[in-house]
One Martini backbone bead per residue (centre of mass of N, CA, C, O) as a GRO file, in nm:
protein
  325
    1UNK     BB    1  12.397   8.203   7.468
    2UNK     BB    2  12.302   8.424   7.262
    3UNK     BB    3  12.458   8.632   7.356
    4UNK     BB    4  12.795   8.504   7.353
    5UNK     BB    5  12.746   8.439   7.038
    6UNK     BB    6  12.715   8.722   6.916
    7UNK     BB    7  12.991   8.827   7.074
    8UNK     BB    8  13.169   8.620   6.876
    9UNK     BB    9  13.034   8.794   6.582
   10UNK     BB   10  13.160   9.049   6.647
   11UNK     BB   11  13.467   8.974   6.709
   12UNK     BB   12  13.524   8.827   6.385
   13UNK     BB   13  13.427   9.168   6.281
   14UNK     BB   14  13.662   9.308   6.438
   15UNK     BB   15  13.885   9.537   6.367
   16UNK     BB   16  14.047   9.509   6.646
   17UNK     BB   17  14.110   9.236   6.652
   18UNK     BB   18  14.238   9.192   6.400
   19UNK     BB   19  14.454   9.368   6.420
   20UNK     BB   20  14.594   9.235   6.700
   21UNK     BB   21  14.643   8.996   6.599
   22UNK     BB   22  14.839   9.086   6.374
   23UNK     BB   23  15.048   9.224   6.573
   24UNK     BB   24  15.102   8.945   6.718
   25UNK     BB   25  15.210   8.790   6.496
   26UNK     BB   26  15.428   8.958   6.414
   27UNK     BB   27  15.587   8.903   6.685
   28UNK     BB   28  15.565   8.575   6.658
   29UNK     BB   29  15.769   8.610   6.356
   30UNK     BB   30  16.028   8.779   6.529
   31UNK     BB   31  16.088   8.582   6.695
   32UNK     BB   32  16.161   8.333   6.469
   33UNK     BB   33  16.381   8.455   6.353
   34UNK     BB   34  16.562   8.523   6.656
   35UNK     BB   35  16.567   8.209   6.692
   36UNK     BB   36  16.752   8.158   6.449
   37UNK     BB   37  16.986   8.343   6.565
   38UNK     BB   38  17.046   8.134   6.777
   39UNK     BB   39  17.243   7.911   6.954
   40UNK     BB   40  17.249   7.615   7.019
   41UNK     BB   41  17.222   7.363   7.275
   42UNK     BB   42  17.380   7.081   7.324
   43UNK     BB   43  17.337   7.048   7.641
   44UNK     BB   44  17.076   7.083   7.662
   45UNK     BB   45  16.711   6.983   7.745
   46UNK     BB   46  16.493   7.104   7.673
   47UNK     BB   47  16.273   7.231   7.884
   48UNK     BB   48  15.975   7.272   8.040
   49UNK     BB   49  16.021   7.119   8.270
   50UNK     BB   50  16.145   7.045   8.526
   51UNK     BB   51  16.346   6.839   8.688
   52UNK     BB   52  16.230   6.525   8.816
   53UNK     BB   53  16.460   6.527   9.016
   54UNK     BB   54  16.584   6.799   9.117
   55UNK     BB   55  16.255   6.919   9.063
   56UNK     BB   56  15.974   6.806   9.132
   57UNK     BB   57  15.802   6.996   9.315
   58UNK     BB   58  15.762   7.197   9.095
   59UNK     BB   59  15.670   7.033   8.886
   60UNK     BB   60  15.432   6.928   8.979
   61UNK     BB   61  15.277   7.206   9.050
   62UNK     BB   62  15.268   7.290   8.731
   63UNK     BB   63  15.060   7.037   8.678
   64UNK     BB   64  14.861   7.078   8.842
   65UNK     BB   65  14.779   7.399   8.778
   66UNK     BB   66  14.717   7.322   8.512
   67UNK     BB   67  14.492   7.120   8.526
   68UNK     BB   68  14.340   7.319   8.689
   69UNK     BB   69  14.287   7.516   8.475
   70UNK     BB   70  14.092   7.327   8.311
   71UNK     BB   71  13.844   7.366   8.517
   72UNK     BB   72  13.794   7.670   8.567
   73UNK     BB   73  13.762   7.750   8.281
   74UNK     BB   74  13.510   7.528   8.244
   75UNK     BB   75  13.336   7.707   8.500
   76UNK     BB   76  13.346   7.977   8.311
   77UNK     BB   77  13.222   7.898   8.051
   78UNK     BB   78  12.962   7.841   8.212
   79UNK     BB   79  12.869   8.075   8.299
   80UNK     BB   80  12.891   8.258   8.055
   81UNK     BB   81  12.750   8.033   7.880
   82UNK     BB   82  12.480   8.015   8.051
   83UNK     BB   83  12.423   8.319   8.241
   84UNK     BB   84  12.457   8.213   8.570
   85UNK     BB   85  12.508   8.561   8.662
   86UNK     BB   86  12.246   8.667   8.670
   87UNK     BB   87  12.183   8.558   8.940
   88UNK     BB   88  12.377   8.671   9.105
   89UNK     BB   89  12.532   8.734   9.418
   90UNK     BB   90  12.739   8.797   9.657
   91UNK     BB   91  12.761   8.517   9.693
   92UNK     BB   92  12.821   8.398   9.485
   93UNK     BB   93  13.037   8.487   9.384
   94UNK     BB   94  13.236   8.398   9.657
   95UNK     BB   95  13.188   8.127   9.605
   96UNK     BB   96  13.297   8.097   9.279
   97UNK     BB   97  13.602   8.171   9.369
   98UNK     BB   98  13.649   8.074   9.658
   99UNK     BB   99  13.616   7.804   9.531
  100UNK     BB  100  13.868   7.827   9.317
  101UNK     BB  101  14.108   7.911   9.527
  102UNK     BB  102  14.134   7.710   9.726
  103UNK     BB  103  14.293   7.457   9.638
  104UNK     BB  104  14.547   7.606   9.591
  105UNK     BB  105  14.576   7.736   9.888
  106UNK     BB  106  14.521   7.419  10.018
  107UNK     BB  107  14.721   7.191   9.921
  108UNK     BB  108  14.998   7.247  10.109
  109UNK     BB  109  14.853   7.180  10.378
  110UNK     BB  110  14.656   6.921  10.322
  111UNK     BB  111  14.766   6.814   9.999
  112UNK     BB  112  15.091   6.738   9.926
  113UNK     BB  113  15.119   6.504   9.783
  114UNK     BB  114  15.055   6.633   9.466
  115UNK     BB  115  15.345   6.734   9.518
  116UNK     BB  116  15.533   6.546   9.693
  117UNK     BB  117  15.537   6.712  10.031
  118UNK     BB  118  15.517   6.534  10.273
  119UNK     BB  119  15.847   6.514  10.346
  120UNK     BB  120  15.814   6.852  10.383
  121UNK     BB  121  15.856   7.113  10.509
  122UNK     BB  122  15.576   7.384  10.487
  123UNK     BB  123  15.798   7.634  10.455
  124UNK     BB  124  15.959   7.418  10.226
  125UNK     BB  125  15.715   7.437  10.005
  126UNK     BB  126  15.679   7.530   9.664
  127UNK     BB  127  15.344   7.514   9.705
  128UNK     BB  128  15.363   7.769   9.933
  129UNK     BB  129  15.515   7.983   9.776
  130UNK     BB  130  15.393   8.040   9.513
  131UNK     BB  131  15.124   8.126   9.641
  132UNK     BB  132  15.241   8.363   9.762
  133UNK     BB  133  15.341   8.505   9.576
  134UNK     BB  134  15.074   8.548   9.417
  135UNK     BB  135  14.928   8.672   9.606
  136UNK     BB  136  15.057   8.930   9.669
  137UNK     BB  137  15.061   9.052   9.363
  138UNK     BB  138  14.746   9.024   9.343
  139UNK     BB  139  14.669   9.227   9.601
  140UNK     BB  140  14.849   9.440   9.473
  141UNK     BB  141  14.688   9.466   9.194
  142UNK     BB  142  14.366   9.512   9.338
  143UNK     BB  143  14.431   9.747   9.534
  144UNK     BB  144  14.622   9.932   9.292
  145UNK     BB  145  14.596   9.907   8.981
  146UNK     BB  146  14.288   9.928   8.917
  147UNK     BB  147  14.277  10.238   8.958
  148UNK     BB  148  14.409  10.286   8.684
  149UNK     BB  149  14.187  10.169   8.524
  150UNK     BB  150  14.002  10.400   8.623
  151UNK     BB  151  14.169  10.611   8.501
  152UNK     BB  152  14.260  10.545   8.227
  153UNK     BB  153  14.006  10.339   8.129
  154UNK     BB  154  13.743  10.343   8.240
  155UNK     BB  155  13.685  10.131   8.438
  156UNK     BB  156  13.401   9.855   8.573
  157UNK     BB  157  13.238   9.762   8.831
  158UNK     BB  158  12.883   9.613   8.867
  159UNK     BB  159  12.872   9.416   9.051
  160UNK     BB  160  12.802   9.258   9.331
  161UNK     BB  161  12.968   9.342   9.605
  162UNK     BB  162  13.238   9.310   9.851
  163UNK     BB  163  13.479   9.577   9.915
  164UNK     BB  164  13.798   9.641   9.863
  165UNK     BB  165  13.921   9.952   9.768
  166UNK     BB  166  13.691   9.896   9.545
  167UNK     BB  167  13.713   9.594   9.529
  168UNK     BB  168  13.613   9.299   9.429
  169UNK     BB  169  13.686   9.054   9.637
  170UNK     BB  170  13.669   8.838   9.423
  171UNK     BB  171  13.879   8.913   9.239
  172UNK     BB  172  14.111   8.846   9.418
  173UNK     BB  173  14.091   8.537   9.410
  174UNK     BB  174  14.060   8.501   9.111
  175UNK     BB  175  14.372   8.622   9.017
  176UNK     BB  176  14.480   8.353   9.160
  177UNK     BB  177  14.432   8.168   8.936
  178UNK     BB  178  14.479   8.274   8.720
  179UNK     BB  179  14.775   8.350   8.770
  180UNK     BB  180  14.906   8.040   8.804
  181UNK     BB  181  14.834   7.957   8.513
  182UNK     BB  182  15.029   8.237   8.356
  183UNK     BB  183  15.288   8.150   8.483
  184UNK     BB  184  15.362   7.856   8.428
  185UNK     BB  185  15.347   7.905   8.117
  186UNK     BB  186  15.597   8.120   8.146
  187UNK     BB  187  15.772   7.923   8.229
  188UNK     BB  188  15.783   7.699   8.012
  189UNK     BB  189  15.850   7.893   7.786
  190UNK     BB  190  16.128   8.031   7.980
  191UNK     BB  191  16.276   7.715   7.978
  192UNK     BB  192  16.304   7.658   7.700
  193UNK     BB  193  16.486   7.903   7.613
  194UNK     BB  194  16.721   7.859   7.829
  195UNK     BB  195  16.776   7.516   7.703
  196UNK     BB  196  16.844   7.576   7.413
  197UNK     BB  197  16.979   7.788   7.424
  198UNK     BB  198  17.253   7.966   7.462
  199UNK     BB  199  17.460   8.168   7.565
  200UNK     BB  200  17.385   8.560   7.522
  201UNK     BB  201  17.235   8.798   7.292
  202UNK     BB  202  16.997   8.645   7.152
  203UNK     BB  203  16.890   8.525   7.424
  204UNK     BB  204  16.830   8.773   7.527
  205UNK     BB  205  16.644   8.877   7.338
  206UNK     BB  206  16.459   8.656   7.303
  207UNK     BB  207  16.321   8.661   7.604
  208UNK     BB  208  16.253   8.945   7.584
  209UNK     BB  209  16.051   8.898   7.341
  210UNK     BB  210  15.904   8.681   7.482
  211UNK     BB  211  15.762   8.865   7.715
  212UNK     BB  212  15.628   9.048   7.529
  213UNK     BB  213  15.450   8.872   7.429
  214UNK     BB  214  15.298   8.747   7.639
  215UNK     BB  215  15.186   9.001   7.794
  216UNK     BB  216  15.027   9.087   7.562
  217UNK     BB  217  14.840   8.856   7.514
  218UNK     BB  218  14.758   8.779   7.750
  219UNK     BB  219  14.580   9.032   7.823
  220UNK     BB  220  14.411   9.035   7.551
  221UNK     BB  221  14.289   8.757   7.631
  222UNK     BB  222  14.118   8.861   7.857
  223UNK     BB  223  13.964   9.074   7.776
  224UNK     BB  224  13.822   8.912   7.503
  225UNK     BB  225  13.690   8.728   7.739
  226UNK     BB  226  13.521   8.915   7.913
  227UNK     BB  227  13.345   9.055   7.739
  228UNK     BB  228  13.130   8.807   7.816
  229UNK     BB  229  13.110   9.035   8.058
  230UNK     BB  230  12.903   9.295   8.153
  231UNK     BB  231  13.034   9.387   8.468
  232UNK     BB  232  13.331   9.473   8.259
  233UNK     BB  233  13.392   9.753   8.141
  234UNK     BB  234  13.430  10.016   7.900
  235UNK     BB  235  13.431  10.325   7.757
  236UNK     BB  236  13.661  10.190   7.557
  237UNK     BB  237  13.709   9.903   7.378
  238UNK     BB  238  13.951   9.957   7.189
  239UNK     BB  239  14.137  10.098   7.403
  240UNK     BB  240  14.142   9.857   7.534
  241UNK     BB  241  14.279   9.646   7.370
  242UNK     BB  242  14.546   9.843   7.289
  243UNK     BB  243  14.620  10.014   7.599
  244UNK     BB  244  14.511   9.804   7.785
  245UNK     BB  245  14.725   9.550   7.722
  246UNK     BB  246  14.979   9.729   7.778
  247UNK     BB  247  14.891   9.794   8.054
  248UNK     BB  248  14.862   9.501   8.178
  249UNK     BB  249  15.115   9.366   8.082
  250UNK     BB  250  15.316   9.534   8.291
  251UNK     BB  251  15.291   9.298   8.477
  252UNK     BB  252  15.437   9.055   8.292
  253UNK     BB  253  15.699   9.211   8.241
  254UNK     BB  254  15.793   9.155   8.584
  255UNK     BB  255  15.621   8.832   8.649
  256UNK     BB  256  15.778   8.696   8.497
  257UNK     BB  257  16.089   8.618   8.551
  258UNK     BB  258  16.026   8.665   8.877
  259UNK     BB  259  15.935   8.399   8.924
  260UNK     BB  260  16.107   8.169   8.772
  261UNK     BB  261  16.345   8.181   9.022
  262UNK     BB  262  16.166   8.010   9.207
  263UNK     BB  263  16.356   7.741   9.268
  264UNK     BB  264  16.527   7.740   8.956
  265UNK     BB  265  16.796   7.653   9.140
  266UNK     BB  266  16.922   7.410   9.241
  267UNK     BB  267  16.951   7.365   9.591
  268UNK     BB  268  16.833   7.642   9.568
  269UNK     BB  269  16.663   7.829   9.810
  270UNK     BB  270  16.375   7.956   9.939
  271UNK     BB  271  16.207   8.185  10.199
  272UNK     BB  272  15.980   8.315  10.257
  273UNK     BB  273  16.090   8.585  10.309
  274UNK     BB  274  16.180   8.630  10.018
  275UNK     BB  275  15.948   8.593   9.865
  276UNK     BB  276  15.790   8.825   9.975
  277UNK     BB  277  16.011   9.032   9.881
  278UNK     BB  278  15.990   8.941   9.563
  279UNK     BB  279  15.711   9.038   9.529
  280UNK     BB  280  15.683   9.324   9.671
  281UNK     BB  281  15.919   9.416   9.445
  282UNK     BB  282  15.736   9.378   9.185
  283UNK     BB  283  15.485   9.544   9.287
  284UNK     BB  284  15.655   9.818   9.289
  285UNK     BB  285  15.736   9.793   8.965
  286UNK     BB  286  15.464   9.820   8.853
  287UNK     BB  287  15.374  10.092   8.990
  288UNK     BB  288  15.595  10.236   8.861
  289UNK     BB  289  15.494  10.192   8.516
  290UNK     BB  290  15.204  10.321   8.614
  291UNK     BB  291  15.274  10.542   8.637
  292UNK     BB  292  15.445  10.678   8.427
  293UNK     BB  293  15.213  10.680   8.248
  294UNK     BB  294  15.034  10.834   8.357
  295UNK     BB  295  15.184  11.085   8.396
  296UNK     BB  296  15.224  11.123   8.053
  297UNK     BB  297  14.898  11.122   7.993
  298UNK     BB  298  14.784  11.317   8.225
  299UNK     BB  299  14.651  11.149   8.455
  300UNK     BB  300  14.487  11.125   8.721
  301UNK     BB  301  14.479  11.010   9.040
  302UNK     BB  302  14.209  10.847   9.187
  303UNK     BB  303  14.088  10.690   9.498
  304UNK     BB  304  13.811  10.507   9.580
  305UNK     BB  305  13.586  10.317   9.798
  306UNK     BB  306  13.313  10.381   9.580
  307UNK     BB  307  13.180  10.269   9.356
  308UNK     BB  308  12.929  10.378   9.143
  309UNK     BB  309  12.718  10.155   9.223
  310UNK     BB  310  12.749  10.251   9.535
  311UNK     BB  311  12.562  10.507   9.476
  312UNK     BB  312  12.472  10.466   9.215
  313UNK     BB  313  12.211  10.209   9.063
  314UNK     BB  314  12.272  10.293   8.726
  315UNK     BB  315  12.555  10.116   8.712
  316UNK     BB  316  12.404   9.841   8.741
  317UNK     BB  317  12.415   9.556   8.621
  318UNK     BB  318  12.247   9.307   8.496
  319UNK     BB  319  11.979   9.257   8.673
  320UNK     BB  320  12.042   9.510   8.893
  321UNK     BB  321  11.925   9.751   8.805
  322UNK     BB  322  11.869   9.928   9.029
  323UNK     BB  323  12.093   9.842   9.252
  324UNK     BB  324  12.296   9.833   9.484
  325UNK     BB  325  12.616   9.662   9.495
   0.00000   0.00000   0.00000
């Protein structure tokens, strides 16, 4: 505990963290304006949840793992402040991430109730199909776009594990709930901008500036809490933080809005085969936006089978030290 109060004291007083602050207030208030110049819609319903009649199931899903992100975030809380990771081995990562990624998981299967979709066929359940969306999307960000993170921003993964394509494991399960609950508030957000303003011009400009900043505070918000996790660094903190922030977001302005679309316009309905195509193309829009940049760039993409930890012991974080990962 006392190494993560440390760590909020450095924070506090960190002048690029208070940049990004002000960064994104700026961003914010721009975005305020921008609403202020939209035209109400008079027959607007104004909602951040789907309609309770028209479209339950979707409600149910998002309510549900609105409520389950408050318990995930809660068991991170612990763990990172109470430093109960320096004691994990592999076994552990796994059991901690595999352990609160499977509820999201199997709920379609095992207990559709919990989003009223009892008398729902399995494969037309839309607590399947999101799961679905996020899990593809999730999958190809883990096993493809880690790797622009270590070539751009020279970031790395040190703690045991198991690795798919060089990147651990656990990451795979664990961006599965992350991802679920900030898709969600992504909704709930562009749902009332939706509902509220007319259609036009001033709304699109709003959406897409609300995109804009969603994205880009998510990305840097997740950077500044994993801080106090030491098995992920970068080589240089203010550049992730600030380039790694924007280089992050560029998952969510391309999978905010098309998450969103899905089953978002009853009786119109998707079939699975849809979902996965529309991850799919979604998860290739953002590879090709990551490789645009890293190419601007000047940086080579190199591609490891074997983090550094995997190699070389001198890698590997606290308390695992000279310890191949």
């Amino acid at each position: 505990m006392a190494k993560v109060l440390e760590g909020l004291a450095f924070l506090a007083v960190d002048p690029t963290v208070h940049r990004m602050c002000q960064v994104i207030g700026a961003m914010v208030s721009g975005l305020v304006v921008v609403g202020m110049l939209c035209t109400s819609d008079v027959k607007g319903r104004r909602n951040w949840l789907p309609d309770c009649k028209l479209n339950s199931c979707k409600r149910n899903w998002e309510v549900f793992s609105l409520t389950y992100g408050v318990f995930w975030i809660t068991c991170f809380a612990i763990i990172i402040g109470g430093e109960l990771y320096e004691s994990f081995d592999r076994e552990h990562y796994m059991i901690v991430c595999g352990g609160l990624a499977t509820p999201l998981l199997l709920q379609p299967i095992l207990l559709p109730s919990i989003t009223g979709e009892s008398d729902v066929p399995l494969f037309e359940r839309y607590s399947l199909k999101a799961n679905l969306w996020i899990f593809i999307f999730g999958f190809i960000g883990n096993y493809w776009y880690t790797h622009y993170f270590y070539n751009v921003l020279e970031a790395h993964y040190s703690m045991p594990s198991w690795d798919l394509n060089g990147v651990p494991i656990p990451m795979y399960l664990a961006t599965h709930f992350y991802f679920c609950f900030y898709h969600v508030l992504s909704n709930l957000a562009l749902r009332k901008a939706y509902s509220t303003f007319s259609p036009g011009a001033m709304r699109r400009l709003f959406v897409i500036s609300l995109v804009l900043i969603m994205s880009y505070a998510t990305a840097f918000m997740e950077s500044l809490t994993i801080s106090g996790f030491p098995c992920y660094g970068f080589k240089d903190r203010d550049l992730a933080y600030t380039l790694g922030s924007a280089f992050y977001g560029i998952y969510f302005i391309v999978s905010f809005p098309m998450f969103l679309r899905l089953d978002e316009s009853p009786p119109k309905k998707w079939d699975l085969f849809t979902v996965a195509v529309e991850a799919l193309a979604s998860g290739m829009a953002v590879l090709m936006l990551l490789d645009i940049v890293r190419v601007y760039m000047g940086i080579d993409l190199n591609i490891r089978l074997n983090r550094p930890c995997k190699l070389n012991a001198a890698f590997t974080c606290k308390p695992f030290n000279f310890k191949t990962c």
